[in-house]
Short mmCIF file of C-alpha atoms and ligand atoms in Angstrom, two decimals:
data_model
loop_
_atom_site.label_atom_id
_atom_site.label_comp_id
_atom_site.label_asym_id
_atom_site.label_seq_id
_atom_site.Cartn_x
_atom_site.Cartn_y
_atom_site.Cartn_z
CA UNK V 1 -0.17 0.04 0.03
CA UNK V 2 1.39 3.32 -0.83
CA UNK V 3 2.48 5.65 1.99
CA UNK V 4 3.23 8.97 1.21
CA UNK V 5 2.50 9.59 -2.29
CA UNK V 6 -1.39 9.73 -2.08
CA UNK V 7 -2.68 12.65 -4.00
CA UNK V 8 -6.53 12.56 -4.49
CA UNK V 9 -9.09 15.27 -5.13
CA UNK V 10 -12.37 15.72 -4.12
CA UNK V 11 -13.75 13.42 -1.34
CA UNK V 12 -17.18 13.35 -2.15
CA UNK V 13 -18.48 12.60 -5.38
CA UNK V 14 -21.84 11.53 -4.42
CA UNK V 15 -22.03 14.40 -2.19
CA UNK V 16 -21.85 16.59 -5.20
CA UNK V 17 -24.84 14.10 -6.41
CA UNK V 18 -27.06 14.99 -3.48
CA UNK V 19 -26.14 18.63 -4.48
CA UNK V 20 -28.00 18.37 -7.40
CA UNK V 21 -31.00 18.56 -4.89
CA UNK V 22 -29.78 21.46 -3.38
CA UNK V 23 -27.92 24.05 -5.57
CA UNK V 24 -27.60 27.05 -2.91
CA UNK V 25 -25.44 24.45 -0.46
CA UNK V 26 -21.87 25.62 0.11
CA UNK V 27 -19.39 23.49 -1.58
CA UNK V 28 -16.09 22.33 -0.29
CA UNK V 29 -13.28 20.80 -2.22
CA UNK V 30 -10.71 18.77 -0.46
CA UNK V 31 -7.36 17.50 -1.76
CA UNK V 32 -5.29 15.00 0.24
CA UNK V 33 -1.58 14.41 0.60
CA UNK V 34 0.35 12.06 2.14
CA UNK V 35 -0.52 8.83 4.07
CA UNK V 36 -3.68 6.84 4.34
CA UNK V 37 -4.41 8.74 7.59
CA UNK V 38 -4.75 11.83 5.90
CA UNK V 39 -7.33 10.12 3.50
CA UNK V 40 -9.38 8.97 6.64
CA UNK V 41 -9.08 12.34 8.26
CA UNK V 42 -10.24 14.16 4.94
CA UNK V 43 -13.19 11.73 5.07
CA UNK V 44 -13.98 12.70 8.84
CA UNK V 45 -13.56 16.69 7.52
CA UNK V 46 -15.99 16.15 5.13
CA UNK V 47 -18.32 14.45 7.50
CA UNK V 48 -18.00 17.71 10.02
CA UNK V 49 -18.57 20.09 6.88
CA UNK V 50 -21.47 17.98 5.92
CA UNK V 51 -23.16 18.71 9.41
CA UNK V 52 -22.34 22.45 8.94
CA UNK V 53 -24.30 22.83 5.52
CA UNK V 54 -21.06 22.01 3.27
CA UNK V 55 -21.61 19.41 0.17
CA UNK V 56 -18.07 18.12 -1.47
CA UNK V 57 -17.25 18.45 -4.64
CA UNK V 58 -14.69 17.01 -7.06
CA UNK V 59 -14.45 20.45 -8.99
CA UNK V 60 -12.09 23.15 -7.53
CA UNK V 61 -14.00 25.68 -9.75
CA UNK V 62 -17.21 25.15 -7.96
CA UNK V 63 -15.93 25.14 -4.38
CA UNK V 64 -16.75 28.11 -1.82
CA UNK V 65 -13.95 26.12 0.48
CA UNK V 66 -10.68 24.74 -0.68
CA UNK V 67 -9.04 22.75 2.00
CA UNK V 68 -5.60 21.08 1.40
CA UNK V 69 -4.98 18.36 3.71
CA UNK V 70 -1.05 18.06 3.92
CA UNK V 71 1.88 16.32 4.51
CA UNK V 72 5.36 17.16 5.92
CA UNK V 73 7.17 13.94 5.77
CA UNK V 74 9.64 15.06 3.14
CA UNK V 75 10.73 18.49 1.91
CA UNK V 76 9.10 17.57 -1.43
CA UNK V 77 5.68 16.95 -0.20
CA UNK V 78 5.61 20.14 2.06
CA UNK V 79 7.02 22.37 -0.78
CA UNK V 80 3.85 20.91 -3.16
CA UNK V 81 1.27 22.70 -0.67
CA UNK V 82 2.90 26.02 -1.57
CA UNK V 83 2.72 25.90 -5.22
CA UNK V 84 -0.71 24.46 -4.71
CA UNK V 85 -1.42 27.35 -2.84
CA UNK V 86 -0.29 29.90 -5.44
CA UNK V 87 -2.72 28.80 -8.00
CA UNK V 88 -5.76 29.02 -5.40
CA UNK V 89 -4.65 32.44 -4.41
CA UNK V 90 -5.01 33.26 -8.31
CA UNK V 91 -8.38 31.64 -8.18
CA UNK V 92 -9.66 33.67 -5.28
CA UNK V 93 -8.39 36.99 -6.94
CA UNK V 94 -10.67 36.22 -9.91
CA UNK V 95 -13.46 35.15 -7.79
CA UNK V 96 -13.14 38.25 -5.53
CA UNK V 97 -13.17 40.70 -8.71
CA UNK V 98 -16.58 38.49 -9.50
CA UNK V 99 -18.19 39.58 -6.42
CA UNK V 100 -18.01 35.85 -5.33
CA UNK V 101 -15.71 34.46 -2.04
CA UNK V 102 -13.42 31.32 -1.94
CA UNK V 103 -12.07 30.29 1.23
CA UNK V 104 -8.70 28.69 1.53
CA UNK V 105 -7.97 26.24 4.53
CA UNK V 106 -4.68 24.11 4.95
CA UNK V 107 -5.10 21.09 7.21
CA UNK V 108 -2.56 18.00 8.11
CA UNK V 109 0.86 18.01 9.02
CA UNK V 110 2.15 21.15 7.54
CA UNK V 111 -0.58 22.90 9.20
CA UNK V 112 0.57 21.28 12.60
CA UNK V 113 4.49 22.18 11.82
CA UNK V 114 4.26 25.53 10.29
CA UNK V 115 1.03 27.15 12.01
CA UNK V 116 1.07 31.22 11.34
CA UNK V 117 4.06 30.84 9.27
CA UNK V 118 1.95 29.38 6.84
CA UNK V 119 -0.22 32.64 6.43
CA UNK V 120 3.11 34.72 6.51
CA UNK V 121 4.06 32.99 3.38
CA UNK V 122 0.73 32.35 1.60
CA UNK V 123 -1.31 35.48 2.87
CA UNK V 124 -4.69 34.43 1.07
CA UNK V 125 -4.85 31.63 3.17
CA UNK V 126 -7.90 32.06 5.63
CA UNK V 127 -7.35 29.29 7.94
CA UNK V 128 -4.98 26.74 9.59
CA UNK V 129 -6.20 23.64 11.23
CA UNK V 130 -3.82 20.67 13.16
CA UNK V 131 -5.02 17.19 12.96
CA UNK V 132 -5.99 17.13 16.62
CA UNK V 133 -8.73 19.86 16.13
CA UNK V 134 -10.57 19.04 13.18
CA UNK V 135 -13.83 18.61 15.31
CA UNK V 136 -13.50 22.37 15.56
CA UNK V 137 -13.67 22.71 12.17
CA UNK V 138 -17.30 24.13 11.92
CA UNK V 139 -16.63 26.98 14.53
CA UNK V 140 -13.47 27.84 12.98
CA UNK V 141 -15.04 28.46 9.87
CA UNK V 142 -17.96 30.29 11.35
CA UNK V 143 -15.00 32.86 12.84
CA UNK V 144 -13.52 32.64 9.46
CA UNK V 145 -16.77 33.90 7.53
CA UNK V 146 -16.64 36.57 10.40
CA UNK V 147 -13.53 38.21 8.69
CA UNK V 148 -10.90 36.65 11.26
CA UNK V 149 -7.85 34.64 9.98
CA UNK V 150 -7.44 31.59 12.56
CA UNK V 151 -4.71 29.37 13.18
CA UNK V 152 -5.61 26.42 15.25
CA UNK V 153 -3.13 24.15 16.03
CA UNK V 154 -3.27 23.63 19.86
CA UNK V 155 -3.60 20.36 21.01
CA UNK V 156 -7.60 19.89 22.20
CA UNK V 157 -8.20 18.57 25.62
CA UNK V 158 -11.53 16.97 24.56
CA UNK V 159 -11.40 13.76 22.56
CA UNK V 160 -11.52 14.54 18.70
CA UNK V 161 -13.10 11.06 17.83
CA UNK V 162 -16.12 11.86 20.50
CA UNK V 163 -16.83 14.94 18.95
CA UNK V 164 -16.35 14.42 15.14
CA UNK V 165 -19.95 13.56 14.01
CA UNK V 166 -20.64 10.00 11.93
CA UNK V 167 -21.31 9.84 8.38
CA UNK V 168 -24.94 8.95 7.43
CA UNK V 169 -24.94 5.07 6.56
CA UNK V 170 -25.97 6.19 2.62
CA UNK V 171 -22.40 8.01 2.61
CA UNK V 172 -20.44 5.20 4.06
CA UNK V 173 -22.27 2.56 1.71
CA UNK V 174 -21.13 5.06 -1.23
CA UNK V 175 -17.72 5.33 0.02
CA UNK V 176 -17.05 1.24 -1.17
CA UNK V 177 -16.50 -2.03 0.31
CA UNK V 178 -12.95 -1.23 2.05
CA UNK V 179 -12.50 1.32 4.85
CA UNK V 180 -9.94 3.05 6.77
CA UNK V 181 -10.17 3.14 10.48
CA UNK V 182 -7.69 5.12 12.62
CA UNK V 183 -7.19 3.25 16.04
CA UNK V 184 -3.86 5.15 17.05
CA UNK V 185 -2.65 8.44 16.36
CA UNK V 186 0.65 10.02 17.00
CA UNK V 187 4.27 8.75 18.29
CA UNK V 188 6.56 8.61 20.72
CA UNK V 189 9.15 6.56 18.97
CA UNK V 190 11.41 9.75 18.09
CA UNK V 191 13.42 8.08 15.11
CA UNK V 192 15.95 10.96 14.10
CA UNK V 193 14.76 11.63 10.58
CA UNK V 194 11.10 11.55 11.28
CA UNK V 195 8.67 15.06 11.65
CA UNK V 196 5.47 12.87 12.75
CA UNK V 197 6.27 12.74 16.63
CA UNK V 198 6.08 16.86 16.14
CA UNK V 199 3.25 16.77 13.98
CA UNK V 200 0.85 14.03 15.34
CA UNK V 201 1.84 14.52 18.88
CA UNK V 202 2.51 11.80 21.41
CA UNK V 203 0.64 8.27 21.08
CA UNK V 204 -2.85 8.42 21.99
CA UNK V 205 -5.03 5.04 21.46
CA UNK V 206 -9.05 4.85 20.98
CA UNK V 207 -11.08 2.56 23.41
CA UNK V 208 -12.13 -0.74 21.99
CA UNK V 209 -15.93 0.22 22.32
CA UNK V 210 -15.54 3.35 19.77
CA UNK V 211 -13.27 1.22 17.33
CA UNK V 212 -16.07 -1.66 17.42
CA UNK V 213 -19.00 0.93 17.08
CA UNK V 214 -17.46 2.63 14.11
CA UNK V 215 -16.44 -0.98 12.85
CA UNK V 216 -19.85 -2.02 13.30
CA UNK V 217 -21.35 0.69 11.44
CA UNK V 218 -19.02 0.60 8.44
CA UNK V 219 -19.93 -3.31 8.47
CA UNK V 220 -23.63 -2.53 8.26
CA UNK V 221 -23.10 -0.12 5.47
CA UNK V 222 -21.39 -3.05 3.48
CA UNK V 223 -17.90 -2.64 3.93
CA UNK V 224 -15.90 -6.07 3.85
CA UNK V 225 -12.33 -5.15 4.43
CA UNK V 226 -11.60 -2.58 7.47
CA UNK V 227 -7.56 -1.38 7.51
CA UNK V 228 -6.86 -0.21 10.87
CA UNK V 229 -4.69 3.08 10.69
CA UNK V 230 -2.15 4.38 13.20
CA UNK V 231 1.46 6.04 13.06
CA UNK V 232 2.42 3.28 15.36
CA UNK V 233 -0.67 1.16 15.03
CA UNK V 234 0.89 -1.87 16.68
CA UNK V 235 1.87 -0.11 19.88
CA UNK V 236 -1.98 0.74 20.13
CA UNK V 237 -3.31 -0.50 23.70
CA UNK V 238 -7.07 0.51 24.38
CA UNK V 239 -9.25 0.12 27.01
CA UNK V 240 -11.27 -3.07 26.27
CA UNK V 241 -14.99 -3.92 26.79
CA UNK V 242 -14.09 -5.50 30.10
CA UNK V 243 -12.03 -2.72 31.46
CA UNK V 244 -8.93 -3.99 30.88
CA UNK V 245 -6.37 -2.70 28.86
CA UNK V 246 -5.72 -4.73 25.20
CA UNK V 247 -3.35 -4.90 22.44
CA UNK V 248 -3.88 -4.75 18.95
CA UNK V 249 -3.72 -8.35 18.39
CA UNK V 250 -6.58 -9.08 21.02
CA UNK V 251 -8.70 -5.94 18.86
CA UNK V 252 -8.16 -7.73 16.02
CA UNK V 253 -9.97 -10.86 17.28
CA UNK V 254 -12.82 -8.65 18.64
CA UNK V 255 -13.24 -7.07 15.00
CA UNK V 256 -13.28 -10.43 13.52
CA UNK V 257 -16.34 -11.29 15.28
CA UNK V 258 -18.13 -8.62 13.53
CA UNK V 259 -20.59 -10.11 11.18
CA UNK V 260 -19.71 -9.14 7.48
CA UNK V 261 -16.12 -8.24 8.17
CA UNK V 262 -14.36 -10.53 6.29
CA UNK V 263 -10.84 -8.97 5.72
CA UNK V 264 -8.97 -7.14 8.50
CA UNK V 265 -5.53 -5.20 7.83
CA UNK V 266 -3.51 -2.85 9.96
CA UNK V 267 -0.65 -0.27 9.14
CA UNK V 268 1.78 1.02 9.87
CA UNK V 269 3.95 -0.85 12.55
CA UNK V 270 6.95 -0.77 14.43
CA UNK V 271 9.22 -3.65 14.54
CA UNK V 272 9.25 -3.25 18.29
CA UNK V 273 5.83 -3.61 18.81
CA UNK V 274 5.00 -6.87 17.11
CA UNK V 275 4.10 -8.84 20.29
CA UNK V 276 2.91 -12.32 20.79
CA UNK V 277 -0.63 -12.08 20.38
CA UNK V 278 -0.25 -10.04 17.41
CA UNK V 279 1.59 -12.84 15.98
CA UNK V 280 -0.90 -15.04 17.31
CA UNK V 281 -3.63 -12.85 15.25
CA UNK V 282 -1.71 -13.66 11.98
CA UNK V 283 -1.78 -17.25 12.92
CA UNK V 284 -5.30 -17.63 14.00
CA UNK V 285 -7.31 -15.33 12.46
CA UNK V 286 -8.54 -16.21 8.59
CA UNK V 287 -9.75 -12.78 8.64
CA UNK V 288 -6.03 -11.25 8.94
CA UNK V 289 -5.03 -10.57 5.56
CA UNK V 290 -1.32 -12.39 4.92
CA UNK V 291 0.45 -9.02 4.15
CA UNK V 292 2.51 -7.11 6.65
CA UNK V 293 3.92 -3.78 6.09
CA UNK V 294 6.81 -3.64 8.54
CA UNK V 295 9.39 -0.63 8.15
CA UNK V 296 12.79 -1.42 8.71
CA UNK V 297 14.52 1.59 6.70
CA UNK V 298 18.03 0.38 6.99
CA UNK V 299 19.94 -3.03 7.34
CA UNK V 300 22.91 -1.57 8.86
CA UNK V 301 23.06 -1.61 12.95
CA UNK V 302 24.94 1.69 12.85
CA UNK V 303 22.61 3.44 10.89
CA UNK V 304 19.60 1.80 12.87
CA UNK V 305 21.32 2.84 15.70
CA UNK V 306 21.60 6.85 14.45
CA UNK V 307 18.16 6.55 13.45
CA UNK V 308 17.16 5.91 16.87
CA UNK V 309 15.37 2.57 15.67
CA UNK V 310 15.87 0.72 18.54
CA UNK V 311 16.70 -2.60 17.06
CA UNK V 312 19.06 -4.46 15.00
CA UNK V 313 18.89 -5.91 11.69
CA UNK V 314 19.22 -9.27 13.44
CA UNK V 315 16.25 -8.44 15.62
CA UNK V 316 14.07 -7.70 12.41
CA UNK V 317 15.08 -10.77 10.87
CA UNK V 318 14.53 -12.83 13.85
CA UNK V 319 10.98 -11.20 14.37
CA UNK V 320 10.13 -11.96 10.41
CA UNK V 321 11.07 -15.55 11.07
CA UNK V 322 8.59 -15.78 14.21
CA UNK V 323 5.74 -14.28 11.77
CA UNK V 324 6.38 -16.73 8.95
CA UNK V 325 6.51 -19.23 11.25
CA UNK V 326 3.15 -18.25 12.34
CA UNK V 327 1.85 -17.36 9.20
CA UNK V 328 3.95 -19.16 6.29
CA UNK V 329 2.49 -17.35 3.27
CA UNK V 330 2.32 -14.03 4.47
CA UNK V 331 3.96 -11.50 2.13
CA UNK V 332 6.35 -8.51 3.33
CA UNK V 333 6.46 -4.99 2.59
CA UNK V 334 8.49 -1.84 3.98
CA UNK V 335 10.00 1.01 3.99
CA UNK V 336 13.45 2.13 3.20
CA UNK V 337 15.45 5.08 3.58
CA UNK V 338 18.79 5.74 1.46
CA UNK V 339 21.30 8.34 2.03
CA UNK V 340 20.80 8.82 5.96
CA UNK V 341 23.77 10.88 7.37
CA UNK V 342 26.86 9.43 7.71
CA UNK V 343 25.47 6.11 5.41
CA UNK V 344 28.94 4.32 4.05
CA UNK V 345 28.73 2.14 0.96
CA UNK V 346 29.13 -0.67 3.57
CA UNK V 347 26.01 0.47 5.32
CA UNK V 348 24.14 0.62 2.09
CA UNK V 349 25.25 -2.86 1.16
CA UNK V 350 23.80 -4.18 4.61
CA UNK V 351 20.62 -2.83 3.57
CA UNK V 352 20.70 -4.61 0.14
CA UNK V 353 21.77 -7.99 2.14
CA UNK V 354 19.04 -7.46 4.34
CA UNK V 355 16.29 -6.94 1.05
CA UNK V 356 17.69 -9.85 -0.15
CA UNK V 357 17.35 -11.99 3.08
CA UNK V 358 13.96 -10.94 3.30
CA UNK V 359 12.33 -10.96 0.26
CA UNK V 360 9.88 -8.33 0.14
CA UNK V 361 6.81 -8.61 -1.84
CA UNK V 362 6.48 -4.73 -2.35
CA UNK V 363 8.42 -1.90 -0.79
CA UNK V 364 8.89 1.76 -0.65
CA UNK V 365 12.18 3.67 -0.92
CA UNK V 366 12.60 6.85 -0.08
CA UNK V 367 15.87 9.18 -0.26
CA UNK V 368 16.61 10.92 3.13
CA UNK V 369 15.19 14.53 3.44
CA UNK V 370 16.56 16.26 6.31
CA UNK V 371 13.39 17.85 8.07
CA UNK V 372 13.52 20.85 10.37
CA UNK V 373 13.70 20.18 14.00
CA UNK V 374 14.63 16.81 13.86
CA UNK V 375 18.23 15.39 15.24
CA UNK V 376 18.93 13.88 11.75
CA UNK V 377 18.86 17.41 9.90
CA UNK V 378 21.74 18.34 12.39
CA UNK V 379 24.00 15.37 12.05
CA UNK V 380 27.03 15.59 10.29
CA UNK V 381 27.55 13.55 7.20
CA UNK V 382 24.91 14.56 4.85
CA UNK V 383 25.32 12.98 1.43
CA UNK V 384 25.07 14.28 -2.21
CA UNK V 385 21.88 14.13 -4.04
CA UNK V 386 24.08 11.86 -6.62
CA UNK V 387 24.94 9.36 -3.96
CA UNK V 388 21.30 9.51 -2.73
CA UNK V 389 20.05 8.72 -6.45
CA UNK V 390 22.52 6.07 -7.01
CA UNK V 391 21.78 4.15 -4.11
CA UNK V 392 17.99 4.46 -4.88
CA UNK V 393 18.28 3.10 -8.01
CA UNK V 394 20.15 0.17 -6.96
CA UNK V 395 17.55 -0.29 -4.34
CA UNK V 396 14.69 0.15 -6.17
CA UNK V 397 15.97 -2.05 -8.87
CA UNK V 398 16.25 -4.99 -6.33
CA UNK V 399 13.09 -4.45 -4.96
CA UNK V 400 11.32 -4.23 -8.41
CA UNK V 401 12.80 -7.76 -9.10
CA UNK V 402 11.29 -9.21 -5.84
CA UNK V 403 8.09 -7.81 -6.68
CA UNK V 404 8.01 -9.24 -9.86
CA UNK V 405 9.10 -12.37 -8.62
CA UNK V 406 6.34 -12.42 -6.15
CA UNK V 407 3.46 -11.64 -8.61
CA UNK V 408 5.17 -14.33 -11.03
CA UNK V 409 4.79 -16.74 -8.01
CA UNK V 410 1.15 -16.19 -7.95
CA UNK V 411 0.13 -17.02 -11.43
CA UNK V 412 -1.60 -20.55 -11.67
CA UNK V 413 -2.59 -20.29 -8.11
CA UNK V 414 -6.38 -19.75 -7.05
CA UNK V 415 -6.45 -16.71 -4.36
CA UNK V 416 -9.70 -14.92 -2.89
CA UNK V 417 -10.49 -11.75 -4.43
CA UNK V 418 -12.57 -8.97 -2.92
CA UNK V 419 -14.62 -7.45 -5.81
CA UNK V 420 -14.19 -3.69 -5.41
CA UNK V 421 -15.46 -1.81 -8.22
CA UNK V 422 -16.44 -2.21 -12.08
CA UNK V 423 -13.13 -2.29 -14.19
CA UNK V 424 -11.58 0.07 -16.52
CA UNK V 425 -12.70 -2.08 -19.63
CA UNK V 426 -16.40 -3.01 -20.16
CA UNK V 427 -17.03 -6.54 -19.14
CA UNK V 428 -14.31 -6.34 -16.27
CA UNK V 429 -14.70 -5.97 -12.63
CA UNK V 430 -11.62 -5.02 -10.29
CA UNK V 431 -11.11 -7.08 -7.08
CA UNK V 432 -8.17 -7.09 -4.59
CA UNK V 433 -5.93 -9.90 -3.76
CA UNK V 434 -4.93 -10.72 0.14
CA UNK V 435 -1.65 -8.90 -1.03
CA UNK V 436 -3.29 -5.76 -2.45
CA UNK V 437 -2.61 -6.35 -5.78
CA UNK V 438 -5.36 -5.18 -8.23
CA UNK V 439 -6.92 -8.18 -9.57
CA UNK V 440 -9.00 -8.25 -12.84
CA UNK V 441 -11.62 -10.67 -13.60
CA UNK V 442 -14.54 -11.15 -16.07
CA UNK V 443 -17.67 -9.10 -14.50
CA UNK V 444 -19.75 -11.95 -14.46
CA UNK V 445 -17.85 -13.63 -11.70
CA UNK V 446 -19.48 -11.79 -8.88
CA UNK V 447 -20.93 -8.17 -7.59
CA UNK V 448 -19.36 -5.79 -5.62
CA UNK V 449 -18.79 -6.64 -1.93
CA UNK V 450 -18.50 -10.25 -2.85
CA UNK V 451 -15.20 -12.37 -1.96
CA UNK V 452 -14.81 -14.98 -4.79
CA UNK V 453 -12.10 -17.69 -5.57
CA UNK V 454 -10.29 -16.99 -8.76
CA UNK V 455 -7.40 -18.58 -10.62
CA UNK V 456 -4.53 -16.33 -11.66
CA UNK V 457 -3.82 -16.54 -15.21
CA UNK V 458 -1.30 -13.94 -16.28
CA UNK V 459 0.12 -10.69 -14.80
CA UNK V 460 0.62 -7.22 -15.54
CA UNK V 461 2.98 -4.53 -14.07
CA UNK V 462 1.41 -4.95 -10.51
CA UNK V 463 -2.08 -6.44 -11.39
CA UNK V 464 -3.27 -9.96 -11.82
CA UNK V 465 -5.79 -11.42 -14.39
CA UNK V 466 -7.70 -14.19 -13.10
CA UNK V 467 -10.64 -16.35 -13.96
CA UNK V 468 -13.43 -17.70 -11.65
CA UNK V 469 -13.15 -21.43 -10.55
N1 SAH J 1 5.05 5.01 11.50
C1 SAH J 1 5.83 4.54 10.14
C2 SAH J 1 6.00 5.21 9.02
C3 SAH J 1 6.01 6.68 9.06
S1 SAH J 1 6.52 7.47 7.87
C4 SAH J 1 6.94 3.80 10.79
O1 SAH J 1 7.43 3.92 12.15
O2 SAH J 1 7.43 3.05 9.80
C5 SAH J 1 6.56 6.51 6.56
C6 SAH J 1 7.90 6.65 5.56
O3 SAH J 1 8.41 7.76 5.28
C7 SAH J 1 8.86 5.86 6.79
O4 SAH J 1 8.79 4.52 7.22
C8 SAH J 1 10.18 6.44 6.20
O5 SAH J 1 10.71 5.39 5.46
C9 SAH J 1 9.71 7.32 5.24
N2 SAH J 1 10.42 8.84 6.02
C10 SAH J 1 10.04 9.47 7.34
N3 SAH J 1 10.74 10.63 7.14
C11 SAH J 1 11.73 10.58 6.04
C12 SAH J 1 12.74 11.52 5.77
N4 SAH J 1 13.01 12.62 6.71
N5 SAH J 1 13.24 11.31 4.93
C13 SAH J 1 13.15 10.33 3.81
N6 SAH J 1 11.86 9.52 3.96
C14 SAH J 1 11.42 9.54 5.17
FE1 SF4 J 2 8.32 8.22 12.51
FE2 SF4 J 2 9.77 6.59 13.50
FE3 SF4 J 2 7.41 7.59 14.62
FE4 SF4 J 2 7.37 5.76 12.58
S1 SF4 J 2 8.20 5.46 14.59
S2 SF4 J 2 6.22 7.43 12.69
S3 SF4 J 2 9.40 6.86 11.43
S4 SF4 J 2 9.27 8.24 14.63
FE1 F3S J 3 2.54 12.79 5.96
FE2 F3S J 3 1.57 13.41 8.21
FE3 F3S J 3 0.90 11.49 7.28
S1 F3S J 3 3.84 13.92 7.55
S2 F3S J 3 2.95 10.76 6.04
S3 F3S J 3 0.74 13.19 6.56
S4 F3S J 3 1.39 11.41 9.28
#
């Protein structure tokens, strides 16, 4: 699953349809950058705005409010926001000349990290709102309409999730048969390259009752597959229904009891938080998909130490051995950073060696990007772009090979597929393999939401072609 390059437009196409019945409704265009949690948050912000009379639109030219839900993880991600703001500012000027208002809001991790600085750099922005205060969005907007510019980045004392309105059943049903559900937010790990502990704050786990209620609502609306989200999702530890503290493994066993929920996933995990109960869930829960995203970042112990990952390459390999013993068909995915300060050729070779030992079904590779305020940015031994580029290419080539090997190994096998939507070509439908590959099947094979067994006949670059068995 792609982690950091999601860029999706317009959260609510159906909301737009319902706008047909109310042409006077205010319209919001939400653009989402960054990780899955931002995708989830954009939906929750849209829900909060729907309760405030806003209808979502896919067409930026129709919007009365443009909301950018931003990502701060690498420099490129953060800079994209400012170029987008330039374009929207021009739209706002044209609008003002025509006598119609356009409000501009910045949410997400850049909002949290840069706060008022955003309005200094881009004065057309009307509001800046951090991830912990989305439930206050309607109040903030009311003040903005009264002529104020608002920067809301304090951490709220009240529980955001308790105050965010739930979407209507029909809206949930429209969003499809797979859904994200944030169970944990924030991070206490402080890897030396990473901004997340500063943009999302310290770890907070939602209680079991809240999560179960949300998962039940999703299931009732026809959702078959739920992906639990957290910056450190396997560090989740919530108050259980019995008042005891539960871990993620126990939560997964509970969620698997919900009628209709056939598939469970969770992301993103830290190797230090894979406990025995979670590994047992992989062994005992057929609903838990045999695919695990477990970032390691580097294969060099020296670099892992400088990154403050607090485990060695051996620890990681031993952990994967235990997971594979519990669930032999599990496919692994990971994240890697090349060119961390001080990384030598030898360190980089250790990363390649680790990748060869693990054998990934997919993985994400990033060039180290120094982030303001992180310890890594202050370290000695920053590397040139040329070295980073060269290492990135070598690592990517290796991972691409592994990905192709993995896909090729599926040909001829019978696998379960969740049908998600119509295919691009007439007569085809699109499903999802247990390992997240798109699966293309004849549309007579089943309807949306069905989980069917199919035999893989051939492969595309990342997709699988299949026939019903
Ligand atoms: N919480 C997750 C990942 C969060 S960010 C974890 O702990 O694994 C997603 C990925 O972005 C990270 O795994 C890392 O590979 C990458 N990343 C984070 N900060 C980065 C930086 N400064 N430069 C390059 N890549 C970075
Ligand atoms: Fe960032 Fe490390 Fe926390 Fe992941 S565990 S969010 S990489 S600080
Ligand atoms: Fe980006 Fe924030 Fe997610 S920095 S990766 S949007 S947690």
